[in-house]
Amino acid sequence: ILNVEQSPQSLHVQEGDSTNFTCSFPSSNFYALHWYRWETAKSPEALFVMTLNGDEKKKGRISATLNTKEGYSYLYIKGSQPEDSATYLCAFGSGGGADGLTFGKGTHLIIQP
Amino acid sequence: DAGVTQSPTHLIKTRGQHVTLRCSPISGHKSVSWYQQVLGQGPQFIFQYYEKEERGRGNFPDRFSARQFPNYSSELNVNALLLGDSALYLCASSLSRDHEQYFGPGTRLTVT
């Protein structure tokens, strides 16, 4: 059974502050690492798909890094806004992608005005 | 362009019954995956279909089955429902398993 861990479980951040959280995954049989944002009453929305060690991706104020050798990825949010409040899920793909994605439990982010 | 659609939105079933959940992918997407999400957990992979063939299966009992049709829509079937099958069932489509997945709104299944 693959273990994908996300920390912290929840996070309260003041509006305007920057924040980051972690996804840990098995370092063997790596295929891809996905990040999703899941707002209440909406569908999970894809943020990034990363496949290469050292990958860095950026979308607006959100960025992510990937270290496949040690099995972790960081998600960074710069200058948090209330609309960033959501659960952020990471998902690990292995087995050439044929094994589907293994999701972590998510980091629940609350931005306080 | 329409996103991933799922039907029904909500469903209440009794233990022992069976259920069929439906998913229509984004136009042009040939890969469909199914996930089960229970409160407090991340989505758990059930099946992946690509070009109408099963390409991956998660750790679920044989009561769970799925198929993909020539138009790439998909059905998830669950037989002999148990209380523990109560969950949000998410469908996701993608161009291929190498790409990001686009999720539908889910079907909330309650088994009583």
PDB file of N, CA, C and O in Angstrom, chain A residues 23-61:
ATOM      1  N   CYS A  23       4.116  17.532   0.750  1.00  0.00           N
ATOM      2  CA  CYS A  23       3.597  16.226   0.351  1.00  0.00           C
ATOM      3  C   CYS A  23       4.776  15.260   0.316  1.00  0.00           C
ATOM      4  O   CYS A  23       5.773  15.527  -0.364  1.00  0.00           O
ATOM      5  N   SER A  24       4.658  14.151   1.048  1.00  0.00           N
ATOM      6  CA  SER A  24       5.694  13.113   1.036  1.00  0.00           C
ATOM      7  C   SER A  24       5.154  11.872   0.354  1.00  0.00           C
ATOM      8  O   SER A  24       4.007  11.477   0.599  1.00  0.00           O
ATOM      9  N   PHE A  25       5.990  11.247  -0.457  1.00  0.00           N
ATOM     10  CA  PHE A  25       5.531  10.087  -1.225  1.00  0.00           C
ATOM     11  C   PHE A  25       6.679   9.099  -1.355  1.00  0.00           C
ATOM     12  O   PHE A  25       7.843   9.431  -1.105  1.00  0.00           O
ATOM     13  N   PRO A  26       6.397   7.864  -1.772  1.00  0.00           N
ATOM     14  CA  PRO A  26       7.471   6.872  -1.948  1.00  0.00           C
ATOM     15  C   PRO A  26       8.451   7.357  -3.011  1.00  0.00           C
ATOM     16  O   PRO A  26       8.049   7.875  -4.059  1.00  0.00           O
ATOM     17  N   SER A  27       9.744   7.154  -2.762  1.00  0.00           N
ATOM     18  CA  SER A  27      10.743   7.614  -3.731  1.00  0.00           C
ATOM     19  C   SER A  27      11.026   6.567  -4.806  1.00  0.00           C
ATOM     20  O   SER A  27      11.766   6.830  -5.755  1.00  0.00           O
ATOM     21  N   SER A  28      10.423   5.389  -4.675  1.00  0.00           N
ATOM     22  CA  SER A  28      10.640   4.358  -5.690  1.00  0.00           C
ATOM     23  C   SER A  28       9.438   4.268  -6.611  1.00  0.00           C
ATOM     24  O   SER A  28       8.318   4.592  -6.223  1.00  0.00           O
ATOM     25  N   ASN A  29       9.700   3.823  -7.852  1.00  0.00           N
ATOM     26  CA  ASN A  29       8.631   3.605  -8.826  1.00  0.00           C
ATOM     27  C   ASN A  29       7.822   4.880  -9.095  1.00  0.00           C
ATOM     28  O   ASN A  29       6.628   4.825  -9.331  1.00  0.00           O
ATOM     29  N   PHE A  30       8.504   6.029  -9.078  1.00  0.00           N
ATOM     30  CA  PHE A  30       7.834   7.305  -9.284  1.00  0.00           C
ATOM     31  C   PHE A  30       7.444   7.471 -10.743  1.00  0.00           C
ATOM     32  O   PHE A  30       8.206   7.129 -11.652  1.00  0.00           O
ATOM     33  N   TYR A  31       6.235   8.026 -10.957  1.00  0.00           N
ATOM     34  CA  TYR A  31       5.792   8.326 -12.318  1.00  0.00           C
ATOM     35  C   TYR A  31       5.429   9.799 -12.446  1.00  0.00           C
ATOM     36  O   TYR A  31       5.859  10.478 -13.353  1.00  0.00           O
ATOM     37  N   ALA A  32       4.590  10.300 -11.516  1.00  0.00           N
ATOM     38  CA  ALA A  32       4.164  11.700 -11.574  1.00  0.00           C
ATOM     39  C   ALA A  32       3.648  12.136 -10.210  1.00  0.00           C
ATOM     40  O   ALA A  32       3.242  11.309  -9.393  1.00  0.00           O
ATOM     41  N   LEU A  33       3.675  13.438  -9.982  1.00  0.00           N
ATOM     42  CA  LEU A  33       3.124  14.018  -8.756  1.00  0.00           C
ATOM     43  C   LEU A  33       2.160  15.118  -9.175  1.00  0.00           C
ATOM     44  O   LEU A  33       2.532  16.028  -9.921  1.00  0.00           O
ATOM     45  N   HIS A  34       0.923  14.996  -8.724  1.00  0.00           N
ATOM     46  CA  HIS A  34      -0.125  15.955  -9.071  1.00  0.00           C
ATOM     47  C   HIS A  34      -0.484  16.779  -7.832  1.00  0.00           C
ATOM     48  O   HIS A  34      -0.473  16.259  -6.706  1.00  0.00           O
ATOM     49  N   TRP A  35      -0.831  18.047  -8.045  1.00  0.00           N
ATOM     50  CA  TRP A  35      -1.428  18.886  -6.999  1.00  0.00           C
ATOM     51  C   TRP A  35      -2.807  19.347  -7.474  1.00  0.00           C
ATOM     52  O   TRP A  35      -2.968  19.757  -8.637  1.00  0.00           O
ATOM     53  N   TYR A  36      -3.778  19.273  -6.546  1.00  0.00           N
ATOM     54  CA  TYR A  36      -5.133  19.709  -6.846  1.00  0.00           C
ATOM     55  C   TYR A  36      -5.613  20.648  -5.747  1.00  0.00           C
ATOM     56  O   TYR A  36      -5.243  20.492  -4.574  1.00  0.00           O
ATOM     57  N   ARG A  37      -6.478  21.579  -6.114  1.00  0.00           N
ATOM     58  CA  ARG A  37      -7.146  22.447  -5.143  1.00  0.00           C
ATOM     59  C   ARG A  37      -8.618  22.060  -5.145  1.00  0.00           C
ATOM     60  O   ARG A  37      -9.238  21.962  -6.207  1.00  0.00           O
ATOM     61  N   TRP A  38      -9.176  21.860  -3.925  1.00  0.00           N
ATOM     62  CA  TRP A  38     -10.553  21.425  -3.804  1.00  0.00           C
ATOM     63  C   TRP A  38     -11.288  22.388  -2.901  1.00  0.00           C
ATOM     64  O   TRP A  38     -11.132  22.372  -1.673  1.00  0.00           O
ATOM     65  N   GLU A  39     -12.105  23.250  -3.538  1.00  0.00           N
ATOM     66  CA  GLU A  39     -12.921  24.188  -2.779  1.00  0.00           C
ATOM     67  C   GLU A  39     -14.236  23.527  -2.420  1.00  0.00           C
ATOM     68  O   GLU A  39     -14.757  22.688  -3.168  1.00  0.00           O
ATOM     69  N   THR A  40     -14.797  23.949  -1.308  1.00  0.00           N
ATOM     70  CA  THR A  40     -16.053  23.382  -0.829  1.00  0.00           C
ATOM     71  C   THR A  40     -17.131  23.528  -1.890  1.00  0.00           C
ATOM     72  O   THR A  40     -17.248  24.576  -2.524  1.00  0.00           O
ATOM     73  N   ALA A  41     -17.878  22.455  -2.093  1.00  0.00           N
ATOM     74  CA  ALA A  41     -19.003  22.410  -3.038  1.00  0.00           C
ATOM     75  C   ALA A  41     -18.559  22.514  -4.501  1.00  0.00           C
ATOM     76  O   ALA A  41     -19.386  22.729  -5.389  1.00  0.00           O
ATOM     77  N   LYS A  42     -17.281  22.351  -4.758  1.00  0.00           N
ATOM     78  CA  LYS A  42     -16.795  22.337  -6.137  1.00  0.00           C
ATOM     79  C   LYS A  42     -16.040  21.042  -6.400  1.00  0.00           C
ATOM     80  O   LYS A  42     -15.844  20.234  -5.506  1.00  0.00           O
ATOM     81  N   SER A  43     -15.602  20.866  -7.656  1.00  0.00           N
ATOM     82  CA  SER A  43     -14.801  19.700  -8.012  1.00  0.00           C
ATOM     83  C   SER A  43     -13.325  20.012  -7.784  1.00  0.00           C
ATOM     84  O   SER A  43     -12.908  21.158  -7.882  1.00  0.00           O
ATOM     85  N   PRO A  44     -12.527  18.979  -7.511  1.00  0.00           N
ATOM     86  CA  PRO A  44     -11.071  19.210  -7.433  1.00  0.00           C
ATOM     87  C   PRO A  44     -10.563  19.802  -8.754  1.00  0.00           C
ATOM     88  O   PRO A  44     -10.967  19.375  -9.830  1.00  0.00           O
ATOM     89  N   GLU A  45      -9.669  20.783  -8.618  1.00  0.00           N
ATOM     90  CA  GLU A  45      -9.141  21.486  -9.795  1.00  0.00           C
ATOM     91  C   GLU A  45      -7.642  21.234  -9.881  1.00  0.00           C
ATOM     92  O   GLU A  45      -6.919  21.419  -8.890  1.00  0.00           O
ATOM     93  N   ALA A  46      -7.174  20.821 -11.042  1.00  0.00           N
ATOM     94  CA  ALA A  46      -5.754  20.536 -11.211  1.00  0.00           C
ATOM     95  C   ALA A  46      -4.930  21.815 -11.134  1.00  0.00           C
ATOM     96  O   ALA A  46      -5.274  22.832 -11.734  1.00  0.00           O
ATOM     97  N   LEU A  47      -3.845  21.756 -10.362  1.00  0.00           N
ATOM     98  CA  LEU A  47      -2.902  22.867 -10.290  1.00  0.00           C
ATOM     99  C   LEU A  47      -1.654  22.544 -11.104  1.00  0.00           C
ATOM    100  O   LEU A  47      -1.259  23.303 -11.983  1.00  0.00           O
ATOM    101  N   PHE A  48      -1.019  21.424 -10.767  1.00  0.00           N
ATOM    102  CA  PHE A  48       0.233  21.064 -11.423  1.00  0.00           C
ATOM    103  C   PHE A  48       0.339  19.556 -11.599  1.00  0.00           C
ATOM    104  O   PHE A  48      -0.175  18.793 -10.788  1.00  0.00           O
ATOM    105  N   VAL A  49       1.044  19.159 -12.650  1.00  0.00           N
ATOM    106  CA  VAL A  49       1.509  17.788 -12.811  1.00  0.00           C
ATOM    107  C   VAL A  49       3.014  17.871 -12.999  1.00  0.00           C
ATOM    108  O   VAL A  49       3.482  18.573 -13.893  1.00  0.00           O
ATOM    109  N   MET A  50       3.754  17.185 -12.153  1.00  0.00           N
ATOM    110  CA  MET A  50       5.213  17.233 -12.228  1.00  0.00           C
ATOM    111  C   MET A  50       5.754  15.829 -12.391  1.00  0.00           C
ATOM    112  O   MET A  50       5.299  14.895 -11.727  1.00  0.00           O
ATOM    113  N   THR A  51       6.719  15.689 -13.271  1.00  0.00           N
ATOM    114  CA  THR A  51       7.238  14.362 -13.574  1.00  0.00           C
ATOM    115  C   THR A  51       8.749  14.242 -13.411  1.00  0.00           C
ATOM    116  O   THR A  51       9.265  13.131 -13.315  1.00  0.00           O
ATOM    117  N   LEU A  52       9.479  15.355 -13.401  1.00  0.00           N
ATOM    118  CA  LEU A  52      10.946  15.284 -13.370  1.00  0.00           C
ATOM    119  C   LEU A  52      11.494  15.790 -12.056  1.00  0.00           C
ATOM    120  O   LEU A  52      11.026  16.813 -11.521  1.00  0.00           O
ATOM    121  N   ASN A  53      12.503  15.118 -11.545  1.00  0.00           N
ATOM    122  CA  ASN A  53      13.161  15.570 -10.333  1.00  0.00           C
ATOM    123  C   ASN A  53      13.675  16.991 -10.539  1.00  0.00           C
ATOM    124  O   ASN A  53      14.294  17.289 -11.563  1.00  0.00           O
ATOM    125  N   GLY A  54      13.397  17.861  -9.572  1.00  0.00           N
ATOM    126  CA  GLY A  54      13.844  19.241  -9.691  1.00  0.00           C
ATOM    127  C   GLY A  54      12.849  20.149 -10.382  1.00  0.00           C
ATOM    128  O   GLY A  54      13.052  21.356 -10.478  1.00  0.00           O
ATOM    129  N   ASP A  55      11.741  19.556 -10.871  1.00  0.00           N
ATOM    130  CA  ASP A  55      10.683  20.352 -11.510  1.00  0.00           C
ATOM    131  C   ASP A  55      10.238  21.475 -10.577  1.00  0.00           C
ATOM    132  O   ASP A  55      10.109  21.284  -9.374  1.00  0.00           O
ATOM    133  N   GLU A  56      10.027  22.644 -11.172  1.00  0.00           N
ATOM    134  CA  GLU A  56       9.372  23.738 -10.464  1.00  0.00           C
ATOM    135  C   GLU A  56       8.290  24.260 -11.393  1.00  0.00           C
ATOM    136  O   GLU A  56       8.533  24.520 -12.566  1.00  0.00           O
ATOM    137  N   LYS A  57       7.071  24.393 -10.835  1.00  0.00           N
ATOM    138  CA  LYS A  57       5.959  24.881 -11.640  1.00  0.00           C
ATOM    139  C   LYS A  57       5.363  26.094 -10.942  1.00  0.00           C
ATOM    140  O   LYS A  57       5.396  26.196  -9.706  1.00  0.00           O
ATOM    141  N   LYS A  58       4.807  26.998 -11.744  1.00  0.00           N
ATOM    142  CA  LYS A  58       4.218  28.198 -11.163  1.00  0.00           C
ATOM    143  C   LYS A  58       2.941  28.555 -11.911  1.00  0.00           C
ATOM    144  O   LYS A  58       2.877  28.473 -13.137  1.00  0.00           O
ATOM    145  N   LYS A  59       1.926  28.965 -11.137  1.00  0.00           N
ATOM    146  CA  LYS A  59       0.666  29.436 -11.711  1.00  0.00           C
ATOM    147  C   LYS A  59       0.220  30.600 -10.850  1.00  0.00           C
ATOM    148  O   LYS A  59      -0.288  30.414  -9.740  1.00  0.00           O
ATOM    149  N   GLY A  60       0.468  31.811 -11.340  1.00  0.00           N
ATOM    150  CA  GLY A  60       0.110  32.995 -10.555  1.00  0.00           C
ATOM    151  C   GLY A  60       0.911  33.054  -9.271  1.00  0.00           C
ATOM    152  O   GLY A  60       2.144  33.020  -9.289  1.00  0.00           O
ATOM    153  N   ARG A  61       0.201  33.104  -8.139  1.00  0.00           N
ATOM    154  CA  ARG A  61       0.884  33.198  -6.833  1.00  0.00           C
ATOM    155  C   ARG A  61       1.218  31.829  -6.246  1.00  0.00           C
ATOM    156  O   ARG A  61       1.767  31.736  -5.156  1.00  0.00           O
TER     157      ARG A  61
END
